[in-house]
Each structure stands twice: as C-alpha cells, then as structure tokens.
Coordinates of C-alpha atoms and ligand atoms in Angstrom, one line a residue:
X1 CA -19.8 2.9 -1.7
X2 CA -20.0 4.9 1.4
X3 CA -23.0 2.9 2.2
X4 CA -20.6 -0.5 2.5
X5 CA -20.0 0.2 6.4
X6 CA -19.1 -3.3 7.9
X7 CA -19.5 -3.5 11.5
X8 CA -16.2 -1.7 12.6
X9 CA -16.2 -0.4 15.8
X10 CA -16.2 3.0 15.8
X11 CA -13.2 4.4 16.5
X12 CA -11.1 8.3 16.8
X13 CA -7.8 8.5 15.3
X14 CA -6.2 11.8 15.8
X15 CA -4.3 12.9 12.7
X16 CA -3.5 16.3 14.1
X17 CA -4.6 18.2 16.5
X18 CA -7.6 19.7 14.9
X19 CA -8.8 16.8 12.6
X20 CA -10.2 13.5 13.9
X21 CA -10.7 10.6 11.9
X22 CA -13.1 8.0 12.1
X23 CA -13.6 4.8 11.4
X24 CA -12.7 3.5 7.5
X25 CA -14.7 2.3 5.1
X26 CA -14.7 -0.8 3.9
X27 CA -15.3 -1.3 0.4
X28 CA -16.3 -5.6 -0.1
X29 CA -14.8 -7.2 -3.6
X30 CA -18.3 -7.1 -5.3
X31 CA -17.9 -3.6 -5.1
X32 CA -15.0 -3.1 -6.5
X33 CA -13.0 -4.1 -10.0
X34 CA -9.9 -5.1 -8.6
X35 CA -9.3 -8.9 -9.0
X36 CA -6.1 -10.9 -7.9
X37 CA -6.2 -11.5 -11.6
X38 CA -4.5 -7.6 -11.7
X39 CA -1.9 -8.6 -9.4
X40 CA 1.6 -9.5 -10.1
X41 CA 3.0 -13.6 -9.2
X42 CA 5.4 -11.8 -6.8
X43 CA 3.0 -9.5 -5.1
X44 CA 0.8 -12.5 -4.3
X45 CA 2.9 -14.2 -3.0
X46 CA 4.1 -11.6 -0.6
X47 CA 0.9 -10.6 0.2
X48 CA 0.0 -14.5 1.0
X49 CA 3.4 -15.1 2.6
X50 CA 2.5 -12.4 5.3
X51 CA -0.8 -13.3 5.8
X52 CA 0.0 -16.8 6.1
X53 CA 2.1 -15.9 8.8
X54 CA -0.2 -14.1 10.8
X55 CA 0.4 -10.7 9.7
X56 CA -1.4 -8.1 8.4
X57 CA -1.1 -7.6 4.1
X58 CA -2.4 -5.4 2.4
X59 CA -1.1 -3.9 -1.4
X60 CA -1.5 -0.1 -1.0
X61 CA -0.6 3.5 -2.8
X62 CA -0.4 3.6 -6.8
X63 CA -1.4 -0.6 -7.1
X64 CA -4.6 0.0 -5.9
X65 CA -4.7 3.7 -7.0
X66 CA -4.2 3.2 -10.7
X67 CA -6.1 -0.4 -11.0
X68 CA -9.2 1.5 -9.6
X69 CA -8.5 4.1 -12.0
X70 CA -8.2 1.7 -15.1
X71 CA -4.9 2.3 -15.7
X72 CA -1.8 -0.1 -15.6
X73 CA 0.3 0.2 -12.1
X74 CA 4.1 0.6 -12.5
X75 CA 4.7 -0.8 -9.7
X76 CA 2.9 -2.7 -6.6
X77 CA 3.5 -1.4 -2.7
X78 CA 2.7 -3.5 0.0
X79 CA 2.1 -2.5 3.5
X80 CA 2.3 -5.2 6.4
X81 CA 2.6 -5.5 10.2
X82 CA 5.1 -7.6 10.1
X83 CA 8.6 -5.5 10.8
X84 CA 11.9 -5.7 8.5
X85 CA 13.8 -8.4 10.2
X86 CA 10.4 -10.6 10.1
X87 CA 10.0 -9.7 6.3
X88 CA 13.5 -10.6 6.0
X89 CA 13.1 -14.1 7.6
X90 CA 10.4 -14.6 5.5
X91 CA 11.8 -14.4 2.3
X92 CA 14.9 -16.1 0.8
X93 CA 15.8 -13.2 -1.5
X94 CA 15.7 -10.0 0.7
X95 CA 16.9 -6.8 0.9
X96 CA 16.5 -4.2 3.6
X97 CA 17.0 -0.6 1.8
X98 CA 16.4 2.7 3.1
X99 CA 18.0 5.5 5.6
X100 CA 14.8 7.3 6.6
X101 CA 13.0 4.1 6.6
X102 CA 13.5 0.8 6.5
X103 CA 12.0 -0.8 3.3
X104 CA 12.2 -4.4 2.1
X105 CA 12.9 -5.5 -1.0
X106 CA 11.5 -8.9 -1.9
X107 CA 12.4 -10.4 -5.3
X108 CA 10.7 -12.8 -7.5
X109 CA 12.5 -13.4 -10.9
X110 CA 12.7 -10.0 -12.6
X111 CA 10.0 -8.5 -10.4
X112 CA 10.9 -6.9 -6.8
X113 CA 8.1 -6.4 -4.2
X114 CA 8.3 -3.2 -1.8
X115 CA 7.5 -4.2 1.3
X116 CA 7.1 -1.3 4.5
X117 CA 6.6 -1.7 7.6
X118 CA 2.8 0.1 9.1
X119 CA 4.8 3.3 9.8
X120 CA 3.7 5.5 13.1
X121 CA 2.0 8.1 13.3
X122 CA 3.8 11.4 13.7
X123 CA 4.7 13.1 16.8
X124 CA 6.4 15.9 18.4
X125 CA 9.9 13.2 18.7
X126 CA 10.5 13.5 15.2
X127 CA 13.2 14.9 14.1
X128 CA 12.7 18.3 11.6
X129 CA 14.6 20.7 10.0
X130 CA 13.7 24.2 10.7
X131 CA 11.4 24.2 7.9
X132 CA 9.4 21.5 9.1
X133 CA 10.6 18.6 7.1
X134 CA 10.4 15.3 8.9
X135 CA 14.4 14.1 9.0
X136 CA 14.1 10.9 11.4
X137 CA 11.5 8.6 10.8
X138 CA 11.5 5.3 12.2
X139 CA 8.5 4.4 13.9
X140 CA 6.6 1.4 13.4
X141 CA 2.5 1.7 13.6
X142 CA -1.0 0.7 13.4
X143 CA -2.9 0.3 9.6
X144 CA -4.5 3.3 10.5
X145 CA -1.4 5.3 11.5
X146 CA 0.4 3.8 8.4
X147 CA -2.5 5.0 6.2
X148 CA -2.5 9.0 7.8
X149 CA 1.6 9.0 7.7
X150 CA 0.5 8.7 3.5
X151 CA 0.5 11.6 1.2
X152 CA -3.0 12.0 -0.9
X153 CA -5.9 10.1 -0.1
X154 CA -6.8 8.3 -3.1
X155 CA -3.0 6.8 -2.1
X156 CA -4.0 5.6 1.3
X157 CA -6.4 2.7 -0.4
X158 CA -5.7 -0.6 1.5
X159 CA -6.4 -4.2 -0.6
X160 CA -6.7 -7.0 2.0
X161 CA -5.6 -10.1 0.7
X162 CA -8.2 -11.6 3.5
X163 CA -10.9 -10.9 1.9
X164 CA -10.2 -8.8 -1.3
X165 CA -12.0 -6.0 0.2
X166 CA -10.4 -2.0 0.3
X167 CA -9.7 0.0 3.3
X168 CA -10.2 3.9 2.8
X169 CA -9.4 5.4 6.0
X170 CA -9.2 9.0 4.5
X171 CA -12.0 9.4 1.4
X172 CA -10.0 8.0 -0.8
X173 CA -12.7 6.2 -2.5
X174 CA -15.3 9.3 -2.8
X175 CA -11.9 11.2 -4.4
X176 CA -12.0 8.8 -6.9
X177 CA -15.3 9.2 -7.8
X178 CA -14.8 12.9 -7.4
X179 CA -11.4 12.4 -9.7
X180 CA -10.0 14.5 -7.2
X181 CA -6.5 14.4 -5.4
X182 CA -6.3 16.2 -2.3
X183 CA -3.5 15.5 0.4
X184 CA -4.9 13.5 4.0
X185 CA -4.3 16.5 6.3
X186 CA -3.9 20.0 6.8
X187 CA -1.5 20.4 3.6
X188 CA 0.9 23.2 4.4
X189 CA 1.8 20.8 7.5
X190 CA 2.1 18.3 5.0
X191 CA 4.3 19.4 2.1
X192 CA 6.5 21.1 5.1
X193 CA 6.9 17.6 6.0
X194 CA 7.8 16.5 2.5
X195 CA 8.2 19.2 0.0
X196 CA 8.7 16.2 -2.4
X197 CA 5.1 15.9 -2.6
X198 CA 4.3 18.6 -4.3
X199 CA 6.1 17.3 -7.0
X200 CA 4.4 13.7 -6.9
X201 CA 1.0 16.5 -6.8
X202 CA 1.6 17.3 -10.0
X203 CA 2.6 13.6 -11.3
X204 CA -0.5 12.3 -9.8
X205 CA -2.8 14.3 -11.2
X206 CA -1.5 14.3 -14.5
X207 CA -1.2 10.7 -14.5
X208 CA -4.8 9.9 -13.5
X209 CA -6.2 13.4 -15.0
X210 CA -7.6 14.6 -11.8
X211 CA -8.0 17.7 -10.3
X212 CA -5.7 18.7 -7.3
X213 CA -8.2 20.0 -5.1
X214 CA -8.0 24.0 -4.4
X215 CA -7.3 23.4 -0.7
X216 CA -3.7 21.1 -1.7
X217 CA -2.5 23.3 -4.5
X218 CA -3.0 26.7 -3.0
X219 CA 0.0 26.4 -0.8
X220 CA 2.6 25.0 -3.6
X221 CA 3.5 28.4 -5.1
X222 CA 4.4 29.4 -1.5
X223 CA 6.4 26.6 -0.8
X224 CA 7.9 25.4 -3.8
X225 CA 11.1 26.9 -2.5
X226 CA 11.3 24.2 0.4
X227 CA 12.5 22.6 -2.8
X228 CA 16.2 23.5 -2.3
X229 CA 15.9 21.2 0.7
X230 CA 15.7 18.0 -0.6
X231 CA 18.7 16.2 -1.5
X232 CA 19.6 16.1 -5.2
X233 CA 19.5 12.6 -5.6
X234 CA 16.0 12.2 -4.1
X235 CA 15.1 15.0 -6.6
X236 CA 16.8 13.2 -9.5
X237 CA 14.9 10.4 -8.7
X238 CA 11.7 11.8 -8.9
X239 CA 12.4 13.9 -11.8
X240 CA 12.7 10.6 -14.0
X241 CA 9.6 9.6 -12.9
X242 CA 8.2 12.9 -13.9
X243 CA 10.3 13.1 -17.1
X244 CA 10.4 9.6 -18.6
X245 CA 6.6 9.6 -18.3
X246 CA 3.9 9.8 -20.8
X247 CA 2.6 12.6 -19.2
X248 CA 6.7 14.5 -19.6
X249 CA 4.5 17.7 -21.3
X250 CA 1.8 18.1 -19.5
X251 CA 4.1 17.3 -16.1
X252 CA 6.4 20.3 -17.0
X253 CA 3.5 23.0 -18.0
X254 CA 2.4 22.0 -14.1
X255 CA 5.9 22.1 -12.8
X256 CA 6.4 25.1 -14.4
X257 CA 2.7 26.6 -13.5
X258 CA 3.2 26.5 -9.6
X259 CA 6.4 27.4 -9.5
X260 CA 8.3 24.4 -8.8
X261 CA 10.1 24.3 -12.1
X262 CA 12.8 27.1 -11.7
X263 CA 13.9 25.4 -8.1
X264 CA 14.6 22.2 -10.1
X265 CA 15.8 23.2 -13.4
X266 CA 16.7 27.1 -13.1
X267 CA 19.0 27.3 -16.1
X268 CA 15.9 25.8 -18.2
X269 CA 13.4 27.8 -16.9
X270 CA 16.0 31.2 -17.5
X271 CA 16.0 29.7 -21.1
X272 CA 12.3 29.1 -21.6
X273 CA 10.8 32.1 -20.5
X274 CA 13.7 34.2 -22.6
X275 CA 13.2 31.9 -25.7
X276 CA 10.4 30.3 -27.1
X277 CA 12.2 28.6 -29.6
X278 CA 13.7 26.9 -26.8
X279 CA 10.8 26.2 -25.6
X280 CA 10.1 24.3 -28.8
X281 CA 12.9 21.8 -28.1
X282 CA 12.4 20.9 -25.0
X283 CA 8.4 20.6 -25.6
X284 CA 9.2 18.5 -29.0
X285 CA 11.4 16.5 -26.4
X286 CA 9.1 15.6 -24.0
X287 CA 6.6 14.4 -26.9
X288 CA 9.4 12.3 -28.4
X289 CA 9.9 10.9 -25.0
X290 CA 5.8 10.2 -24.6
X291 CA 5.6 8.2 -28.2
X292 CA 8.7 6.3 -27.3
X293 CA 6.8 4.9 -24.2
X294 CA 4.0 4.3 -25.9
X295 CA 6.0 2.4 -28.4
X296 CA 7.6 0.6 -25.7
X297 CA 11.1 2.2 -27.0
X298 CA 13.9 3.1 -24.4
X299 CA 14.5 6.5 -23.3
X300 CA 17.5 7.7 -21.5
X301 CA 18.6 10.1 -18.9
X302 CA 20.9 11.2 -20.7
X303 CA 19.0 12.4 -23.5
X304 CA 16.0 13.8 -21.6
X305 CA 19.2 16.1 -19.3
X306 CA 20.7 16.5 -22.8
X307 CA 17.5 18.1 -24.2
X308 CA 16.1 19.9 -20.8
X309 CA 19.9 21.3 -20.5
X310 CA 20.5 22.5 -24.5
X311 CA 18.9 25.5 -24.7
X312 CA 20.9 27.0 -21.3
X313 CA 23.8 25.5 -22.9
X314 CA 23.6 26.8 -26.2
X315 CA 23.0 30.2 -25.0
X316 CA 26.1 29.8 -22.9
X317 CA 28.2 28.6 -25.5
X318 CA 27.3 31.2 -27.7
X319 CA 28.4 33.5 -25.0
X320 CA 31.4 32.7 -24.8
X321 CA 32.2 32.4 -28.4
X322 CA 30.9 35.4 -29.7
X323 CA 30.7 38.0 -26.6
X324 CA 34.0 36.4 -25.0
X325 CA 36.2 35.3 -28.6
X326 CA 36.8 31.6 -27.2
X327 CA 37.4 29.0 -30.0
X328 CA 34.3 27.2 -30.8
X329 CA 36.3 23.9 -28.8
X330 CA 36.7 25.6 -25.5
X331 CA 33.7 27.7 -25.7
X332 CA 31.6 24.2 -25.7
X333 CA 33.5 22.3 -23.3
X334 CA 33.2 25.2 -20.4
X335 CA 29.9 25.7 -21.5
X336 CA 29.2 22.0 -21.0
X337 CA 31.1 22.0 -17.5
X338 CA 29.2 25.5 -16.5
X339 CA 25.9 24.2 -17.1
X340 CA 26.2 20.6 -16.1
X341 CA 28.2 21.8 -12.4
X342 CA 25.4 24.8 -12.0
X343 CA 22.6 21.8 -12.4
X344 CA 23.9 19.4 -10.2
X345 CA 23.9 21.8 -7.5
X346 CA 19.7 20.8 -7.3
X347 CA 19.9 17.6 -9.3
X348 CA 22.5 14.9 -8.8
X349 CA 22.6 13.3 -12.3
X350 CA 24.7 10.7 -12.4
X351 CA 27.9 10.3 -14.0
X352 CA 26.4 7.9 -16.3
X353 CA 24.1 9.8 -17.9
X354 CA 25.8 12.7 -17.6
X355 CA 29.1 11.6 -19.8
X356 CA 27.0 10.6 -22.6
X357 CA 24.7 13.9 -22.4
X358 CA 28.7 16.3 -22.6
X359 CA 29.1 13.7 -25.6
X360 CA 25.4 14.4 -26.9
X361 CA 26.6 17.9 -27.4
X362 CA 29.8 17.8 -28.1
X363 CA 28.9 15.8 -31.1
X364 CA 26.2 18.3 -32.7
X365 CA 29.1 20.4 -34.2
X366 CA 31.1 17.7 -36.3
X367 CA 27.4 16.7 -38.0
X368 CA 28.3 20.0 -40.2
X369 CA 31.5 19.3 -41.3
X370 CA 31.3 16.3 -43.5
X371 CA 34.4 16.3 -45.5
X372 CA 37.0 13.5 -46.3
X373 CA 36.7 10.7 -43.4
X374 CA 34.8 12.5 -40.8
X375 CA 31.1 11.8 -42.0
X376 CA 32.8 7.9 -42.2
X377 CA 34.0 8.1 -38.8
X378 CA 31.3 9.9 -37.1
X379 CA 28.6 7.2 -38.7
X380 CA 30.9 4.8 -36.7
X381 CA 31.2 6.6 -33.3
X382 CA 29.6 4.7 -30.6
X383 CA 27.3 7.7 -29.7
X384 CA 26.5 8.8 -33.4
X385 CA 23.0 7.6 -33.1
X386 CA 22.0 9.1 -29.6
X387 CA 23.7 12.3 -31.1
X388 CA 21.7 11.9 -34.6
X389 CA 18.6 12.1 -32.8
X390 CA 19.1 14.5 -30.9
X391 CA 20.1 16.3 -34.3
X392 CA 16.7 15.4 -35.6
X393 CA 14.9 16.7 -32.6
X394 CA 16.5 19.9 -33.0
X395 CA 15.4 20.1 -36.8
X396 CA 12.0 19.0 -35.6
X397 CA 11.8 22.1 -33.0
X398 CA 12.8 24.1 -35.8
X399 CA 16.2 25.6 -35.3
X400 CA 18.0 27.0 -38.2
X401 CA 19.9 25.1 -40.7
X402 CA 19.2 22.2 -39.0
X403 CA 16.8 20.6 -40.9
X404 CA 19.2 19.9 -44.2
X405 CA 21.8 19.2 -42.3
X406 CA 19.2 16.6 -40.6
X407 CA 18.3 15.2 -43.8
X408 CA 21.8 15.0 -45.3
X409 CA 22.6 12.7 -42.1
X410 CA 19.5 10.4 -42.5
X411 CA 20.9 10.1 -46.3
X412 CA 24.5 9.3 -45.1
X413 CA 22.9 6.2 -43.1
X414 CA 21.5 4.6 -45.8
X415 CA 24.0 6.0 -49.0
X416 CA 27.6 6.4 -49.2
X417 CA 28.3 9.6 -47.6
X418 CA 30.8 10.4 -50.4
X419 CA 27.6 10.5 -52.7
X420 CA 26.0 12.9 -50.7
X421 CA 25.7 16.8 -51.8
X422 CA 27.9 19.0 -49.9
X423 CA 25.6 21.2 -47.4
X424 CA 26.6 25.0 -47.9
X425 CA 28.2 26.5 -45.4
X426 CA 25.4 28.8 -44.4
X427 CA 23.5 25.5 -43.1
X428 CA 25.3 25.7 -40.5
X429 CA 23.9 26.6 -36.7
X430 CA 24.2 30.0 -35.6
X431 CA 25.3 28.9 -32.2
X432 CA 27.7 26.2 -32.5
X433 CA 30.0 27.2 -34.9
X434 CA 32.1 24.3 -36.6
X435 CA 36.1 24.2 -36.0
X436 CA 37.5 26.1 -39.2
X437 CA 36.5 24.0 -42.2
X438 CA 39.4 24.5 -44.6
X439 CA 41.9 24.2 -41.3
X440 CA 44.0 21.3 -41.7
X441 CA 43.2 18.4 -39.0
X442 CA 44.8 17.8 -35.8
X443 CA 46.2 14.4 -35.5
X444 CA 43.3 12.1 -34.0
X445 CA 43.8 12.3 -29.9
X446 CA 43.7 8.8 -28.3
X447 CA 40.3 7.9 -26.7
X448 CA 40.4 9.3 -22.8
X449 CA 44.0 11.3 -23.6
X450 CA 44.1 14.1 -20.8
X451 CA 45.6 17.6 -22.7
X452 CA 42.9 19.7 -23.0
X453 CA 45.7 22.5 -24.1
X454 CA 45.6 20.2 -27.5
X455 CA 42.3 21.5 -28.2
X456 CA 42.5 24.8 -28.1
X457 CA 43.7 26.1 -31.2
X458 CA 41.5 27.3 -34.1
X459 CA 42.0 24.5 -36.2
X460 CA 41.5 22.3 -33.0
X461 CA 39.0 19.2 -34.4
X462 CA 36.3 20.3 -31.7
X463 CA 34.9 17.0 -31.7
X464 CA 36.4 15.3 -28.1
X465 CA 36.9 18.4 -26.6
X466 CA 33.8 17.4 -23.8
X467 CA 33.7 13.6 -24.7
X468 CA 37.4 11.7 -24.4
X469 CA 36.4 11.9 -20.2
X470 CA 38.6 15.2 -19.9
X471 CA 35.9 17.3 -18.3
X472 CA 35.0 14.5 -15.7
X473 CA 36.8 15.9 -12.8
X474 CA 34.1 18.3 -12.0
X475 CA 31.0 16.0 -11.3
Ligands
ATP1 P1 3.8 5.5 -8.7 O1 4.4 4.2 -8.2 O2 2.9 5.4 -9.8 O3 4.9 6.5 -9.0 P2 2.9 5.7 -6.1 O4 1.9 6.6 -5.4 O5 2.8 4.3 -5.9 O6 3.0 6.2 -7.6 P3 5.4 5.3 -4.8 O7 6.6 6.1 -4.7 O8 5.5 3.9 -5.3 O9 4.4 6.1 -5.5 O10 4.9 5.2 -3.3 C1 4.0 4.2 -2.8 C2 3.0 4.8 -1.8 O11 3.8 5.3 -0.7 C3 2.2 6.1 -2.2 O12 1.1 5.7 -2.9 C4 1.9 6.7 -0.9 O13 0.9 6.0 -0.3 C5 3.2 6.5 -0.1 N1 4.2 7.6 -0.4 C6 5.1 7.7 -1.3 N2 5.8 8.8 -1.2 C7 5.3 9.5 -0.2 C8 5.5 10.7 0.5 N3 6.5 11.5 0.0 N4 4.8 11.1 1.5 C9 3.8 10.2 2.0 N5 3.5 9.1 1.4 C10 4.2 8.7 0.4
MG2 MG1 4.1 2.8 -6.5

C-alpha cells in the first residue's frame, strides 16, 4: 500500500521537536475493503452534509480501525474542518458536549454521530498539570495536526468521503499489516499527556489481537500511577468499555499485567492476589459478561461492580463479623458502605448502579434462609433475579455451599418452594452468615424507612439492612 503515493506535495509537519513527519499516504478505494455499504445512514449523512458544505469530512479512529480489521465498529467518529457552531448550524438535532473539547453530537433516529472539530497541534500554551497531563485544550487545526493530536496510529486513519480513499499520516496502515499498535509519538510524552491511554492500550489491542509494540508498553508500568489523576468519572467511563466487553478477561489479565489494575480497583487487586478463589469469581464474571454480548443479552454496571467488588467485600464483612463480633446485619451494611466509599475514591460509579449492586449483596444472605414466607417473598422482590444470578455465579466459581443452595433456588422458580427439601444448615456460606434461623422475625420495615438502629439486633431480618436506601448518604 505504501507504493499508493498520489501526488501530495511533500510536506514537514513537526510533531515534536525530534520527530518530523512527512507527507501521508494515500490509500485509493480499490485498495482498500471499506465501502460506504459499512457505513451507518447517519454517518453518511454527516459526512456528506459537511462535504457538501465545503468542508473537510472524513470518518476517523475505531470506524475505520475496526472495518479495516474485519470487525464490527461500535461506534463511528468523524473529524471535519468545519468548527462547532458551523456543525451546529448544520444540523437540526445538535448538541455541543464537552469541557476539554468541544464535540458535536449529531442525531439521526437512534443513532448519534460524533462530530470534532480538526484539533491543533500541541504547543507550549497548553495548559498541564505538573505531571504533564494536557488540562486546556481548545485549539482548532489542520487534518494533519488533528491526526498527530490522536493516540495510536492505526487510530489516525482518515476515510474521505471525496473520494473513498484513507489518509495515514502516521503508519497506520503498515501497523495494520504488522497487527501492531504503537502510540504516534515519543510515548512517555504521550501517556503524560493522557494517562487514559494506557488503558485504551490495553483495550485496543485486546480488541483487535495486536501486539502493543515494545517501544508503547515499556513505559506503562512506570506510569500507571499517573492513574490517580484522572477524574473518576472519566475512569468509570472507560472501565465499562473495558468491562462490558467481550474481551472483559483478557482486558483485566492486561490491566492487571502492567500495573494499571491496583490504581483502578485496589480493593480487588488486594483480594486477587491474596485469594485465588476470588479470583475464580471475578474471572467466571467476566466470561458470563463475554457470552452475554455475544448473545446480545444485557449486562449491567451494577453487576459487573457487584462481582469486581465481592470478594473485597466478603473479606470485609467477614471481618467484622468474626474478628470484630458485629451481627451479621451491620457487619454487611458497613462492609457494603466501606468498600463502595473506598472505590469511589478512583471510580465514580453512579448511584444507579451502585444502589442495586448494596442490594446485589445484601440479598445473597436471605437465599439461605428459606422458611415460611421468605423463599415466597424473595422470588417476588424486584431484584431477586439480578441477586439469583449473581448466586449462581458464585456456585459456578465454586464457593462453598453455594452450589445446593444454587440449585434449591433454580427449583423454587419453577416448583412450589413449600415442596422444596430444606437445605441443611451447614450449606450455608462461611462468610455471610444468615440472621439467626430459629429467631423470631422482625416486623417487615416499610420500603426506604430510615432506622438503621432497627436492624441491629441478632434476630434483626438482615435482608434491607444495605437496600431500603438507608446507606445512601455516603455516595
Ligand atoms: P472504540 O470506539 O472502539 O472504543 P475508538 O478508538 O474509536 O475505539 P473513541 O473513544 O471512540 O475510541 O475515540 C475515537 C478516536 O478519537 C480514537 O480512535 C482516537 O483517534 C481519538 N482518541 C480517543 N481518545 C483519545 C485519547 N485519549 N488521546 C488521543 N486520541 C484519542
Ligand atoms: Mg469510536
């Protein structure tokens, strides 16, 4: 493909001081497989809207990436000349987003199109922290700035709507071939920058099953610190992406092999490298998590948090129950509001998801007591099958006296529970102990009733102790 030089002038563009670029390569459409077949309605249009216009369009980063790749594209970037306020005159149903910088959503129907503006190329009058990172950024460019200020090469691929052809300013083309990701630039510069991208390192590579190239991943151990500088929703963000993927194993054996885990999730890594059988869980997790994506099945936040979280939580409220004699009620809801507060300190997980995770939990005792109406009511609870699942993953991983317990509960769904055999006692978790079985039963608290004092006696019904919204103060 190198060969496919059309007659650009030549031309130097200084990326930094000691590395000079020339001119790109352009790569015709006989050349290549992508087709406007591959495109998305919406991202045609945009890309014909601009063009039409009189600006530049071209569809850029993981479109052209993955397409040339052979793989499905989750989404579709496009990269114009035209800037936000001309995007957003444009089109009816726009939205300008973004602090750093300014990004347009366009939306078609269910689809929404990113549109950026060609970003400049960076100077000494951008704003950094005194690690390096890049905090103001609002510079509008050249293609050929835009396609340097991108992370890895084989990302800085330019479709032209023109004439169908690619732009590869940086090699992205010959890393393809090579299946090869490697950053554009001198990459210690880079991820100082945007420690974020040694995250998306990982991602990539796994995604496509490339290489990262020595030169871009010797530098990650070193910096995977800068980490703790990025703001914990950016990182929540981008640990869905990494999470709810169908590469979720193979992403956290990478996360976790450079050293980038334990600044994201330090609780979990504690647990993993203490624990192998809790390594079991969350591995079983992430392959659950991988079928159901491949079956086109939801997955939610809240359970991936609720499985990457158990072990530390387990551990913790076995602590406190055993080492520290609190009932097994108040030992899981401060174990619950320990872990969850210690997490968010890195990753901002949402309320949302993180209210149903508590009730994840909190729910895994009253599956062992089964007596009278419980079984009844807890086959009725709006969480019961979130919480049954995540019951089942922890008989798949193999904890103890989970697997009858497991079956007894895939039983109840189909039989009348009152059927049932009785589960002996000694199925029960060694961890989370159940609320005394012969104790008589508090009266049922309302939904969302505030007096935590209620459950704190031994024959306190441990069940809403971390789900009737009690515990939400501290998020
Ligand atoms: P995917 O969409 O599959 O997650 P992607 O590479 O398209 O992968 P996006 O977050 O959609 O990821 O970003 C689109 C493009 O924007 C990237 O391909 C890259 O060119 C550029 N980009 C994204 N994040 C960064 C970053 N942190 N630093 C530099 N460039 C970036
Ligand atoms: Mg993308």
């Amino acid at each position: 493909m190198r060969a496919l030089l059309f007659g650009h002038r030549r031309r130097h563009f200084q990326v930094k001081e000691t590395q000079v670029i020339t001119e790109p390569i352009r790569i015709s459409r006989e050349q290549h497989p992508i087709s406007r077949r591959n495109l998305t309605p919406g991202t045609l249009k945009v890309l014909y809207t601009l063009k039409d216009a009189g600006f530049e369009a071209y569809m850029v980063g993981g479109g052209v990436r993955d397409l040339l790749a052979g793989l499905e594209p989750k989404d579709f970037d496009i990269a114009t000349s035209a800037h936000p306020e001309q995007i957003r005159r444009l089109f009816r149903s726009c939205r300008l987003v973004g602090r750093r910088f300014m990004i347009a959503h366009v939306r078609f129907g269910d689809e929404v199109a990113e549109v950026t503006t060609f970003r400049g190329p960076i100077t000494d009058s951008h704003e950094r922290d005194e690690t390096g990172r890049i905090l103001s950024d609002n510079v509008y460019g050249t293609l050929e700035a835009d396609a340097f200020r991108r992370d890895f090469t084989i990302n800085a691929l330019y479709y032209d709507i023109r004439d169908f052809s690619i732009v590869d300013f940086a090699g992205g083309v010959e890393d393809m071939r090579l299946r090869r990701l490697r950053l554009i630039g001198d990459p210690e510069l880079r991820y100082r920058e945007d420690p974020v991208r040694m995250l998306r390192a990982v991602r990539i590579a796994n995604k496509l099953k490339f290489d990262i190239d020595a030169a871009s991943a010797e530098p990650i151990p070193r910096l995977a610190a800068l980490l703790r500088e990025i703001p914990p929703a950016r990182l929540f963000d981008e640990l869905l992406k990494i999470f709810l993927s169908r590469d979720a194993a193979a992403n956290l054996d990478g996360l976790r092999r450079y050293g980038l885990f334990s600044h994201l999730l330090p609780l979990t890594e504690e647990a993993l490298e203490a624990d192998p059988a809790s390594a079991a869980l969350v591995q079983r997790a992430l392959l659950n998590t991988t079928d159901r994506i491949i079956r086109s099945q939801p997955v939610t936040p809240a359970f991936l948090f609720a499985a990457l979280l158990w072990p530390a939580y387990a551990k913790r409220v076995e602590q406190l129950s055993r080492e520290q004699g609190h009932a097994p009620a108040i030992a899981q809801a401060q174990a619950a509001e320990e872990v969850i507060a210690h997490q968010q300190l890195r990753i901002a997980i949402p309320k949302r998801f993180s209210m149903p995770m508590r009730e994840i939990w909190a729910l895994q005792p009253r599956f062992i007591n089964r007596s009278g109406g419980r079984a009844k009511r807890l086959l009725t609870h709006p969480r019961f099958r979130a919480a049954y699942d995540f019951l089942l993953l922890r008989a798949q991983s193999g904890e103890p006296g989970t697997a009858e317990l497991a079956d007894w509960w895939t039983q109840a769904q189909v039989a009348d529970p009152a059927s049932l055999p009785a589960i002996p006692e000694s199925g029960q978790t060694e961890n989370l102990t159940a609320a005394e079985p012969g104790a008589p039963r508090k009266k049922r608290r309302r939904r969302g009733g505030r007096n935590r004092s209620k459950a704190n006696g031994p024959a306190a019904d441990n069940t809403n102790a971390a789900s009737d919204g009690s515990d939400g103060d501290v998020f």
